[in-house]
Coordinates of C-alpha atoms in Angstrom, one line a residue:
Chain A
M1 CA 40.0 -20.1 -20.0
S2 CA 39.5 -16.4 -19.6
S3 CA 42.5 -14.3 -18.7
A4 CA 40.7 -13.0 -15.7
A5 CA 41.6 -14.4 -12.3
K6 CA 39.2 -16.5 -10.3
P7 CA 36.7 -14.4 -8.4
A8 CA 38.3 -13.1 -5.2
A9 CA 35.1 -13.5 -3.4
A10 CA 34.8 -17.3 -3.6
T11 CA 33.7 -18.4 -0.2
A12 CA 36.2 -19.9 2.2
S13 CA 34.6 -23.4 2.2
P14 CA 31.4 -24.9 0.9
S15 CA 30.0 -25.2 4.4
V16 CA 30.5 -21.6 5.3
R17 CA 28.4 -19.7 2.7
R18 CA 29.1 -16.2 3.9
L19 CA 29.8 -13.5 1.4
D20 CA 33.1 -11.6 1.7
V21 CA 31.8 -8.2 0.6
E22 CA 35.2 -6.5 0.5
A23 CA 36.5 -9.3 -1.7
V24 CA 33.4 -9.0 -3.9
R25 CA 33.9 -5.2 -4.2
R26 CA 37.5 -5.7 -5.6
D27 CA 35.9 -7.6 -8.5
F28 CA 34.0 -4.5 -9.6
P29 CA 36.4 -1.9 -10.9
I30 CA 33.8 0.9 -11.0
L31 CA 33.3 0.8 -7.2
D32 CA 36.8 2.2 -6.7
K33 CA 36.6 5.1 -9.1
P34 CA 35.7 8.6 -7.8
L35 CA 32.7 10.2 -9.3
P36 CA 33.1 13.5 -11.3
N37 CA 32.1 15.4 -8.1
G38 CA 34.8 13.6 -6.2
Q39 CA 32.4 11.5 -4.2
R40 CA 32.8 7.8 -3.7
L41 CA 30.1 5.9 -5.5
V42 CA 27.3 4.3 -3.5
Y43 CA 25.5 2.4 -6.1
L44 CA 21.9 1.6 -5.1
D45 CA 20.3 1.5 -8.5
N46 CA 20.8 -2.2 -9.0
A47 CA 17.2 -2.8 -10.0
A48 CA 17.8 -0.6 -13.1
T49 CA 21.1 -2.3 -13.9
T50 CA 24.0 -3.8 -12.0
Q51 CA 27.7 -3.0 -12.2
K52 CA 29.9 -5.5 -14.0
P53 CA 32.7 -7.6 -12.5
R54 CA 36.1 -7.7 -14.1
Q55 CA 35.6 -11.4 -15.0
V56 CA 32.7 -10.4 -17.3
I57 CA 34.6 -7.4 -18.7
A58 CA 37.6 -9.6 -19.4
K59 CA 35.5 -12.2 -21.1
I60 CA 34.1 -9.6 -23.4
V61 CA 37.5 -8.2 -24.2
E62 CA 38.8 -11.8 -24.8
C63 CA 36.0 -12.4 -27.2
Y64 CA 36.5 -9.2 -29.2
E65 CA 40.3 -9.7 -29.3
N66 CA 40.5 -13.3 -30.1
Y67 CA 37.4 -14.7 -31.8
T68 CA 35.2 -12.0 -33.4
A69 CA 33.2 -13.8 -36.0
N70 CA 29.5 -14.5 -36.7
V71 CA 28.0 -17.7 -35.2
H72 CA 26.6 -20.7 -36.9
R73 CA 28.0 -19.6 -40.3
G74 CA 31.7 -19.3 -40.8
I75 CA 33.5 -22.5 -41.7
H76 CA 36.6 -21.1 -40.3
A77 CA 38.5 -21.3 -37.0
L78 CA 37.1 -18.1 -35.5
G79 CA 33.5 -18.9 -36.5
D80 CA 33.9 -22.3 -34.9
R81 CA 35.3 -20.9 -31.7
V82 CA 32.7 -18.2 -31.3
T83 CA 29.9 -20.7 -31.9
T84 CA 31.3 -23.1 -29.3
E85 CA 31.5 -20.2 -26.8
L86 CA 28.0 -19.0 -27.5
E87 CA 26.5 -22.5 -27.2
A88 CA 28.4 -23.0 -24.0
A89 CA 26.8 -19.9 -22.6
R90 CA 23.4 -21.2 -23.7
E91 CA 24.1 -24.4 -21.8
K92 CA 25.1 -22.3 -18.7
V93 CA 21.7 -20.6 -18.9
R94 CA 19.9 -24.0 -19.1
E95 CA 21.6 -25.2 -16.0
F96 CA 21.2 -21.8 -14.2
I97 CA 17.4 -21.9 -14.5
G98 CA 16.9 -25.7 -14.4
A99 CA 15.5 -26.1 -17.9
R100 CA 15.3 -29.6 -19.3
E101 CA 16.6 -28.9 -22.7
V102 CA 19.1 -26.3 -24.1
E103 CA 16.9 -25.7 -27.1
E104 CA 14.4 -24.1 -24.7
I105 CA 16.8 -21.2 -24.1
I106 CA 16.2 -18.4 -26.6
F107 CA 18.6 -15.4 -26.6
T108 CA 16.8 -12.1 -26.9
S109 CA 17.9 -8.5 -26.4
G110 CA 16.3 -8.5 -22.9
T111 CA 13.2 -9.0 -20.9
T112 CA 11.2 -6.5 -23.0
A113 CA 12.0 -8.4 -26.2
S114 CA 11.2 -11.7 -24.5
V115 CA 7.7 -10.5 -23.5
N116 CA 7.1 -9.0 -26.9
L117 CA 8.2 -12.2 -28.6
V118 CA 5.7 -14.3 -26.7
A119 CA 2.8 -11.8 -26.7
N120 CA 3.1 -11.6 -30.5
A121 CA 4.2 -15.0 -31.6
W122 CA 1.9 -16.9 -29.2
G123 CA -0.8 -14.2 -29.0
R124 CA -1.4 -13.9 -32.7
K125 CA -1.8 -17.6 -33.1
F126 CA -3.7 -18.6 -30.0
L127 CA -5.6 -15.6 -28.6
K128 CA -9.2 -15.4 -29.8
P129 CA -12.0 -12.9 -29.2
G130 CA -13.4 -13.6 -25.7
D131 CA -10.2 -15.1 -24.4
E132 CA -8.6 -13.6 -21.3
V133 CA -5.1 -12.7 -20.3
L134 CA -4.4 -12.3 -16.6
I135 CA -2.0 -9.6 -15.4
N136 CA -2.0 -7.2 -12.4
E137 CA -1.2 -3.6 -11.7
M138 CA 2.2 -4.1 -10.2
E139 CA 3.7 -5.2 -13.5
H140 CA 6.4 -3.2 -15.2
H141 CA 5.2 -1.7 -18.5
S142 CA 7.3 -4.3 -20.3
N143 CA 5.1 -7.1 -18.9
F144 CA 1.9 -5.0 -19.2
V145 CA 1.8 -3.1 -22.5
P146 CA 2.6 -6.0 -24.8
W147 CA -0.3 -8.0 -23.3
Q148 CA -2.6 -5.1 -23.4
Q149 CA -1.8 -4.4 -27.0
I150 CA -2.1 -8.0 -28.2
A151 CA -5.4 -8.3 -26.3
I152 CA -6.7 -5.2 -28.1
E153 CA -5.5 -6.6 -31.4
R154 CA -7.0 -10.0 -30.9
G155 CA -10.3 -8.9 -29.2
A156 CA -9.3 -10.6 -26.0
T157 CA -9.8 -9.2 -22.5
L158 CA -7.2 -8.2 -20.0
R159 CA -8.1 -9.2 -16.5
F160 CA -6.3 -8.1 -13.3
I161 CA -5.5 -9.9 -10.1
P162 CA -6.3 -7.3 -7.4
L163 CA -3.6 -6.1 -5.1
T164 CA -3.8 -6.0 -1.3
A165 CA -3.3 -2.7 0.6
D166 CA 0.3 -3.6 1.3
G167 CA 1.1 -4.4 -2.4
R168 CA 0.8 -8.1 -2.7
L169 CA -1.3 -10.2 -5.1
D170 CA -4.7 -10.8 -3.5
L171 CA -5.0 -14.5 -4.2
T172 CA -8.3 -14.7 -2.3
A173 CA -9.8 -13.0 -5.3
L174 CA -8.0 -15.2 -7.9
D175 CA -11.0 -17.4 -8.7
D176 CA -12.9 -14.3 -9.8
V177 CA -10.3 -13.4 -12.5
L178 CA -8.7 -16.8 -13.3
T179 CA -11.4 -18.5 -15.3
D180 CA -11.8 -21.1 -18.0
R181 CA -11.4 -18.2 -20.5
T182 CA -7.9 -17.4 -19.1
K183 CA -5.4 -18.4 -21.7
L184 CA -2.3 -17.0 -20.1
A185 CA -1.3 -15.4 -16.8
A186 CA 1.7 -13.1 -16.9
V187 CA 3.3 -12.1 -13.6
T188 CA 6.5 -10.7 -12.3
G189 CA 8.6 -12.8 -9.9
M190 CA 9.4 -9.7 -8.0
S191 CA 7.9 -6.2 -8.3
N192 CA 10.5 -3.6 -9.4
V193 CA 8.8 -1.0 -7.2
L194 CA 7.2 -2.7 -4.2
G195 CA 9.9 -5.4 -3.9
T196 CA 7.0 -7.9 -3.5
I197 CA 8.1 -11.5 -4.1
N198 CA 5.1 -13.2 -5.8
P199 CA 3.8 -16.7 -5.0
I200 CA 4.7 -18.2 -8.3
R201 CA 4.2 -21.8 -7.1
E202 CA 0.6 -21.2 -6.2
L203 CA -0.1 -19.1 -9.3
A204 CA 1.5 -21.7 -11.6
A205 CA -0.5 -24.5 -10.1
R206 CA -3.8 -22.6 -10.2
A207 CA -3.2 -21.4 -13.8
K208 CA -2.4 -24.9 -14.9
A209 CA -5.6 -26.2 -13.3
K210 CA -7.5 -23.8 -15.5
G211 CA -5.5 -24.8 -18.6
A212 CA -3.8 -21.4 -18.8
L213 CA -0.1 -20.8 -19.5
I214 CA 2.0 -18.9 -17.0
F215 CA 4.6 -16.4 -18.1
V216 CA 7.0 -15.2 -15.4
D217 CA 8.9 -11.9 -15.8
G218 CA 12.1 -12.7 -13.9
A219 CA 13.8 -9.4 -14.6
Q220 CA 13.9 -8.6 -10.9
S221 CA 13.7 -12.0 -9.3
V222 CA 16.3 -14.0 -11.3
P223 CA 19.2 -11.7 -10.1
H224 CA 18.4 -12.3 -6.5
G225 CA 17.9 -16.0 -5.9
P226 CA 17.8 -19.5 -7.5
V227 CA 15.1 -20.3 -10.0
N228 CA 14.0 -23.6 -11.5
V229 CA 11.6 -23.5 -14.4
C230 CA 10.5 -27.1 -13.7
D231 CA 9.8 -26.6 -10.0
P232 CA 7.4 -25.0 -9.9
A233 CA 6.8 -25.8 -13.5
I234 CA 6.2 -22.6 -15.6
D235 CA 5.8 -22.2 -19.3
F236 CA 7.8 -19.0 -19.9
L237 CA 10.6 -17.1 -18.0
A238 CA 12.1 -13.9 -19.2
F239 CA 15.1 -12.0 -17.8
S240 CA 17.7 -9.5 -18.7
E241 CA 21.4 -10.2 -18.1
H242 CA 22.4 -6.6 -17.4
K243 CA 20.6 -6.7 -14.1
L244 CA 22.6 -9.9 -13.2
Y245 CA 26.1 -8.5 -13.5
G246 CA 26.3 -9.2 -17.2
P247 CA 26.3 -7.0 -20.4
T248 CA 23.4 -5.0 -21.7
G249 CA 21.6 -6.0 -24.9
I250 CA 21.2 -9.7 -24.0
G251 CA 18.4 -11.5 -22.3
V252 CA 16.8 -14.8 -22.1
L253 CA 13.4 -16.3 -23.0
Y254 CA 12.8 -19.7 -21.6
G255 CA 9.9 -21.5 -23.1
R256 CA 8.6 -25.0 -22.6
R257 CA 9.5 -26.9 -25.8
A258 CA 5.9 -27.9 -26.6
V259 CA 4.7 -24.3 -26.4
L260 CA 7.6 -22.9 -28.3
E261 CA 7.1 -25.4 -31.1
A262 CA 3.4 -24.6 -31.4
M263 CA 4.1 -20.9 -31.7
G264 CA 4.7 -19.2 -35.0
P265 CA 7.9 -17.2 -35.5
F266 CA 8.2 -13.5 -34.3
H267 CA 11.1 -11.8 -36.2
C268 CA 11.8 -13.2 -39.6
G269 CA 15.0 -13.2 -41.4
G270 CA 18.3 -15.1 -41.5
N271 CA 19.1 -17.9 -39.1
M272 CA 15.5 -18.7 -38.3
I273 CA 14.7 -20.5 -41.5
R274 CA 15.2 -24.1 -42.7
R275 CA 14.2 -23.5 -46.3
V276 CA 12.9 -20.5 -48.1
F277 CA 10.8 -20.8 -51.2
K278 CA 9.4 -17.9 -53.3
D279 CA 6.0 -18.4 -51.8
H280 CA 6.6 -19.7 -48.3
T281 CA 9.2 -20.6 -45.7
D282 CA 10.0 -23.6 -43.5
F283 CA 11.3 -22.4 -40.2
A284 CA 14.3 -23.6 -38.3
D285 CA 14.2 -25.8 -35.2
L286 CA 14.5 -24.4 -31.7
P287 CA 16.1 -22.2 -30.6
A288 CA 17.1 -20.7 -34.0
K289 CA 13.4 -20.3 -35.0
F290 CA 13.2 -17.4 -32.5
E291 CA 16.7 -16.0 -33.1
A292 CA 16.4 -14.1 -36.4
G293 CA 19.4 -12.2 -37.6
T294 CA 22.7 -11.9 -35.8
I295 CA 22.1 -12.2 -32.1
P296 CA 24.2 -10.2 -29.6
I297 CA 27.0 -12.8 -29.6
V298 CA 29.6 -11.2 -27.4
Q299 CA 26.9 -10.2 -24.9
A300 CA 25.7 -13.8 -24.8
I301 CA 29.2 -15.0 -24.1
G302 CA 29.6 -12.3 -21.5
L303 CA 26.3 -13.5 -20.0
G304 CA 27.9 -16.9 -19.5
A305 CA 30.8 -15.3 -17.6
A306 CA 28.3 -13.5 -15.4
L307 CA 26.5 -16.7 -14.5
D308 CA 29.9 -18.3 -13.7
Y309 CA 30.6 -15.3 -11.4
V310 CA 27.3 -15.6 -9.6
N311 CA 27.7 -19.4 -9.3
S312 CA 31.2 -19.0 -7.8
I313 CA 29.8 -17.0 -4.9
G314 CA 26.6 -18.9 -4.6
W315 CA 22.9 -18.0 -4.1
E316 CA 22.9 -18.8 -0.4
A317 CA 25.6 -16.3 0.4
I318 CA 24.2 -13.7 -2.0
S319 CA 20.6 -14.0 -0.7
A320 CA 21.6 -13.8 2.9
H321 CA 23.8 -10.8 2.3
E322 CA 21.1 -8.9 0.3
H323 CA 18.4 -9.8 2.8
A324 CA 20.5 -8.4 5.7
L325 CA 21.0 -5.1 3.8
T326 CA 17.3 -4.9 3.0
R327 CA 16.3 -5.5 6.6
Q328 CA 18.8 -2.9 7.8
A329 CA 17.6 -0.3 5.3
F330 CA 13.9 -1.1 6.0
E331 CA 14.4 -0.6 9.7
Q332 CA 16.6 2.5 9.6
M333 CA 14.5 4.2 7.0
S334 CA 11.3 3.5 8.8
A335 CA 12.7 5.4 11.8
I336 CA 13.2 8.6 9.7
P337 CA 10.3 11.1 10.2
G338 CA 8.3 11.6 7.0
V339 CA 9.6 8.5 5.3
R340 CA 6.9 6.2 3.8
I341 CA 8.0 2.9 2.4
V342 CA 5.7 1.4 -0.2
G343 CA 5.1 -2.3 -0.4
P344 CA 4.9 -5.2 1.9
S345 CA 6.7 -6.2 5.1
L346 CA 10.2 -7.8 4.9
E347 CA 9.0 -11.4 4.8
H348 CA 7.4 -10.8 1.4
R349 CA 10.0 -8.4 0.0
G350 CA 13.2 -8.7 -2.1
S351 CA 16.1 -6.3 -2.0
I352 CA 14.1 -3.2 -3.3
I353 CA 12.9 -0.3 -1.1
S354 CA 10.8 2.4 -2.8
F355 CA 9.8 5.3 -0.6
T356 CA 8.6 8.9 -0.4
V357 CA 9.6 11.6 2.0
E358 CA 7.0 14.1 3.1
G359 CA 7.6 17.5 1.4
I360 CA 10.4 16.3 -0.9
H361 CA 9.7 15.2 -4.4
P362 CA 11.5 12.0 -5.4
H363 CA 13.2 13.8 -8.2
D364 CA 14.7 16.3 -5.7
M365 CA 15.6 13.5 -3.3
A366 CA 17.5 11.7 -6.0
E367 CA 19.4 14.8 -7.0
L368 CA 20.3 15.5 -3.3
L369 CA 21.5 11.9 -2.8
D370 CA 23.5 12.1 -6.0
R371 CA 25.5 15.0 -4.6
R372 CA 26.7 12.5 -2.0
G373 CA 27.6 9.9 -4.6
I374 CA 24.4 7.9 -3.9
A375 CA 22.8 6.6 -7.1
V376 CA 19.1 5.8 -6.7
R377 CA 16.2 5.9 -9.1
A378 CA 13.3 8.3 -9.0
G379 CA 10.2 8.4 -11.0
H380 CA 7.4 6.0 -11.8
H381 CA 9.8 3.1 -12.6
C382 CA 7.8 2.2 -15.7
T383 CA 4.8 1.3 -13.5
M384 CA 2.2 4.0 -14.1
P385 CA -0.8 1.9 -13.3
L386 CA 0.8 0.9 -10.0
H387 CA 1.6 4.6 -9.2
D388 CA -2.0 5.5 -10.1
L389 CA -3.2 2.8 -7.6
L390 CA -0.9 4.1 -4.9
K391 CA -2.0 7.6 -5.7
L392 CA 1.7 8.6 -6.1
T393 CA 3.2 10.3 -9.1
A394 CA 6.7 9.1 -8.3
T395 CA 8.8 7.3 -5.7
T396 CA 12.5 7.1 -4.9
R397 CA 13.9 3.6 -5.1
A398 CA 17.0 2.1 -3.5
S399 CA 17.9 -1.4 -4.6
F400 CA 20.7 -3.6 -3.4
A401 CA 23.1 -6.1 -4.9
L402 CA 25.8 -8.4 -3.7
Y403 CA 28.5 -5.7 -3.5
N404 CA 26.6 -3.3 -1.3
T405 CA 27.6 -2.8 2.3
P406 CA 25.9 -1.9 5.6
A407 CA 27.9 1.3 5.6
E408 CA 26.3 2.2 2.2
V409 CA 22.8 1.7 3.8
D410 CA 23.9 4.1 6.6
A411 CA 25.0 6.6 3.9
L412 CA 21.6 6.3 2.2
C413 CA 19.8 7.1 5.5
E414 CA 22.2 10.0 6.2
G415 CA 21.5 11.3 2.7
I416 CA 17.8 11.2 3.3
Q417 CA 18.3 13.2 6.5
Y418 CA 20.5 15.7 4.6
A419 CA 17.7 16.1 2.0
R420 CA 15.3 16.8 4.9
K421 CA 17.6 19.5 6.2
V422 CA 17.9 21.1 2.7
F423 CA 14.2 21.1 2.5
R424 CA 13.9 22.6 5.9
R425 CA 12.2 19.5 7.3
G426 CA 14.7 18.3 9.8
Chain B
M1 CA 23.9 32.3 -11.3
S2 CA 24.3 29.8 -8.6
D3 CA 24.9 26.0 -8.9
E4 CA 22.9 25.5 -5.7
I5 CA 19.4 25.0 -6.9
Y6 CA 17.8 24.4 -3.5
Q7 CA 17.9 28.0 -2.3
D8 CA 15.4 29.7 -0.1
H9 CA 13.8 31.7 -2.9
I10 CA 13.1 28.4 -4.8
L11 CA 11.9 26.5 -1.7
D12 CA 9.7 29.5 -0.7
E13 CA 8.1 29.7 -4.1
N14 CA 7.4 26.0 -4.0
E15 CA 5.9 26.1 -0.6
C16 CA 4.0 29.4 -1.1
P17 CA 3.3 29.5 -4.8
Y18 CA 1.7 32.4 -6.7
H19 CA -1.9 31.7 -8.0
R20 CA -1.8 27.9 -7.6
G21 CA -5.3 26.7 -8.2
H22 CA -8.0 27.0 -10.8
L23 CA -9.3 30.0 -12.8
D24 CA -13.0 29.8 -13.5
N25 CA -13.4 32.1 -16.5
S26 CA -10.2 31.2 -18.3
T27 CA -9.7 31.9 -22.0
I28 CA -7.4 29.0 -22.5
V29 CA -6.1 26.1 -20.5
H30 CA -3.2 23.8 -21.3
E31 CA -1.5 21.0 -19.4
D32 CA 1.5 18.9 -20.1
D33 CA 3.8 16.5 -18.4
N34 CA 7.3 15.2 -18.5
P35 CA 6.6 11.4 -18.8
L36 CA 10.1 10.5 -17.6
C37 CA 9.9 12.0 -14.2
G38 CA 6.2 12.6 -13.9
D39 CA 6.2 16.4 -13.5
R40 CA 2.9 17.9 -14.5
V41 CA 2.0 21.6 -15.0
R42 CA -1.4 23.1 -16.0
M43 CA -1.7 26.8 -16.8
E44 CA -4.9 28.8 -17.2
L45 CA -5.0 32.3 -18.7
R46 CA -7.7 34.9 -19.0
V47 CA -6.9 37.0 -21.9
A48 CA -8.6 40.4 -22.5
D49 CA -7.7 42.9 -25.2
G50 CA -4.7 40.9 -26.3
R51 CA -3.3 40.9 -22.8
V52 CA -3.1 38.3 -20.0
A53 CA -5.5 39.7 -17.4
E54 CA -5.0 36.8 -15.0
A55 CA -3.0 33.6 -14.8
W56 CA -3.1 30.5 -12.6
F57 CA -1.3 27.3 -12.5
D58 CA -1.6 23.9 -10.9
G59 CA 0.3 20.6 -11.1
H60 CA 2.7 18.4 -9.2
G61 CA 6.3 17.5 -9.5
C62 CA 9.7 18.4 -8.4
T63 CA 10.6 21.7 -6.7
I64 CA 12.1 23.1 -9.9
S65 CA 9.1 22.4 -12.1
Q66 CA 6.6 23.8 -9.6
A67 CA 8.6 26.9 -8.6
A68 CA 9.3 27.7 -12.2
A69 CA 5.5 27.5 -13.0
S70 CA 4.8 29.8 -10.1
F71 CA 7.4 32.4 -11.2
L72 CA 6.2 32.2 -14.8
T73 CA 2.5 32.6 -13.7
R74 CA 3.4 35.8 -11.9
E75 CA 5.5 37.0 -14.8
V76 CA 2.9 36.6 -17.6
E77 CA 0.2 38.6 -15.9
G78 CA -0.2 42.0 -17.6
K79 CA 1.9 40.9 -20.6
T80 CA 0.5 41.2 -24.1
L81 CA 0.3 38.0 -26.3
A82 CA 2.8 39.7 -28.6
E83 CA 5.3 40.0 -25.7
L84 CA 4.7 36.4 -24.7
R85 CA 5.2 35.2 -28.3
E86 CA 8.6 36.8 -28.1
M87 CA 9.6 35.6 -24.7
P88 CA 12.6 33.3 -24.8
A89 CA 13.1 30.2 -22.6
Q90 CA 16.0 31.9 -21.0
R91 CA 13.5 34.3 -19.3
V92 CA 12.2 31.3 -17.2
L93 CA 15.8 30.3 -16.3
D94 CA 16.5 33.9 -15.3
L95 CA 13.5 34.0 -13.1
L96 CA 14.8 30.9 -11.3
K97 CA 18.1 32.6 -10.7
V98 CA 20.0 29.2 -10.5
R99 CA 21.9 27.3 -13.0
L100 CA 20.1 24.1 -14.2
T101 CA 21.8 21.0 -15.6
A102 CA 20.4 19.8 -18.9
S103 CA 18.2 17.2 -17.2
R104 CA 16.7 19.7 -14.7
Q105 CA 16.1 22.2 -17.6
K106 CA 13.3 19.8 -18.7
C107 CA 11.7 20.4 -15.3
G108 CA 12.3 24.1 -15.2
L109 CA 11.0 24.7 -18.8
L110 CA 7.9 22.5 -18.6
C111 CA 5.8 25.5 -17.7
F112 CA 7.3 27.5 -20.6
K113 CA 6.4 24.7 -23.0
V114 CA 2.8 24.9 -21.7
L115 CA 2.7 28.6 -22.1
K116 CA 4.1 28.6 -25.7
T117 CA 1.6 25.9 -26.7
M118 CA -1.2 28.1 -25.4
I119 CA 0.1 31.1 -27.4
Y120 CA 0.3 29.0 -30.6
T121 CA -3.2 27.7 -30.0
L122 CA -4.6 31.2 -29.6
D123 CA -2.8 32.3 -32.8
E124 CA -4.1 29.2 -34.6
K125 CA -7.7 29.9 -33.4
R126 CA -7.4 33.5 -34.6
S127 CA -6.1 32.6 -38.0
Q128 CA -9.0 30.1 -38.4
V129 CA -11.7 32.5 -37.2
D130 CA -10.6 35.6 -38.9
P131 CA -11.4 34.7 -42.6
Q132 CA -14.9 33.6 -41.5
S133 CA -15.4 36.8 -39.7
V134 CA -15.1 38.7 -42.9
P135 CA -18.7 39.0 -44.2
P136 CA -19.4 37.4 -47.6
G137 CA -19.0 39.7 -50.5
R138 CA -16.6 42.0 -48.8
C139 CA -12.9 41.7 -49.4
S140 CA -10.6 42.5 -46.6
L141 CA -7.9 43.7 -48.9

């Protein structure tokens, strides 16, 4: 058992799934610390990375202080302990995403590594000239460029699901682009700019009907609600733990066993082999086949603690809390003159609001908000094709997590008004 | 120098820039961007007798990147290429009259990077053209 106390934010009783945000905030040490400019932190850059609760930090310290060793190797007490902890974390991931088998959980360094793994290990073996890979313009570069590059390399074609004017996938046009030639459809569960929550169930069913695999980038969706890779059934899911209250440097690739087994390896080296000969190599079974070298062990164990933390609060409470914040922000910001929110209405949106303010460049907006302690992201958010489509060079993005409060949404809106005053607009 | 970067002279320059637009008979044009934040600046110079006769800029981006480009466009007109070759980055920061953090210096100095690239390109062209301009059989030494 970790030395950390139980989460203070555990809900009062299972029937009342309401999030006690003040108790949650006490779990995150950074939220109490003044910034260098003396301001109190209002952290609204959660889509970039979330803060870490003390339960996760304590687990990482426990690991380094008590059982630092390599996994799957040492025939000694520490090696045994660390391997047990790591495999327990893998089992927590399996349960968290509803996978059938723990061997289907591959630890990677993050979503980007997970996408690259599949694009290369699957693409090199199965993509042929004339085949098609289906993506769309709202994808983050990490779920865009790997597919683009493997398509170029293999002589395959990249096809795009068109977007509606409000930034959703236009499924009325899906039959035009999802064809018998489509071998894989890659789609984000939730756009990191528009906040759009995509209809994975329908896409998965229609891709399967065409014999195509479906790859879901869960970097933004997994941190905000329950996911089950068997319902709707998907072939791949990727996510990064650092956006889910866990450490950086660790992520997950879920792959359906049959697909993972058919794929060749990606990175080669230690741990991923069964037997090496001078002229060839037999590869290890899943998941080791895709975990060459020493994986981020401590981060993976910290990931387990982060999943425990989220489970202790519960998705129902987290989702309701975040949805209320998003609604409040959406309504208050819409009322500010000159503010334009990009993306769909609230019913299709997760806890991300990207916006522009007339006459104020997003970079300047972010700097002015920072003066008030409000951390947001400004730029193209690694979605250049989407910004080209929107005819915007950049947007400012506020994104919410379980520890944010209604007062922080008020602070954001006051900050936007302050920026308008500085820019002589209000 | 002030730490407050959003001063009237910066906001004014951004809203009413000097020679923002396109120069038809330019000698050299160069454009660059800052891929992290999306700032983009293009500069166009007409050079005559080794001197910048006219300068224009265009682009989009944050206040600092665009105000700096405007200040620099005004500054380079009338200067010789030799003077521009010697111009230090600090000159652009001085024109802005505010203190920029390291991350905002990338915005403020984007136009300077564009200018320097143009000067190097002109120098490069000259060094390539000059040996050919010497008629065969005649030594320039």
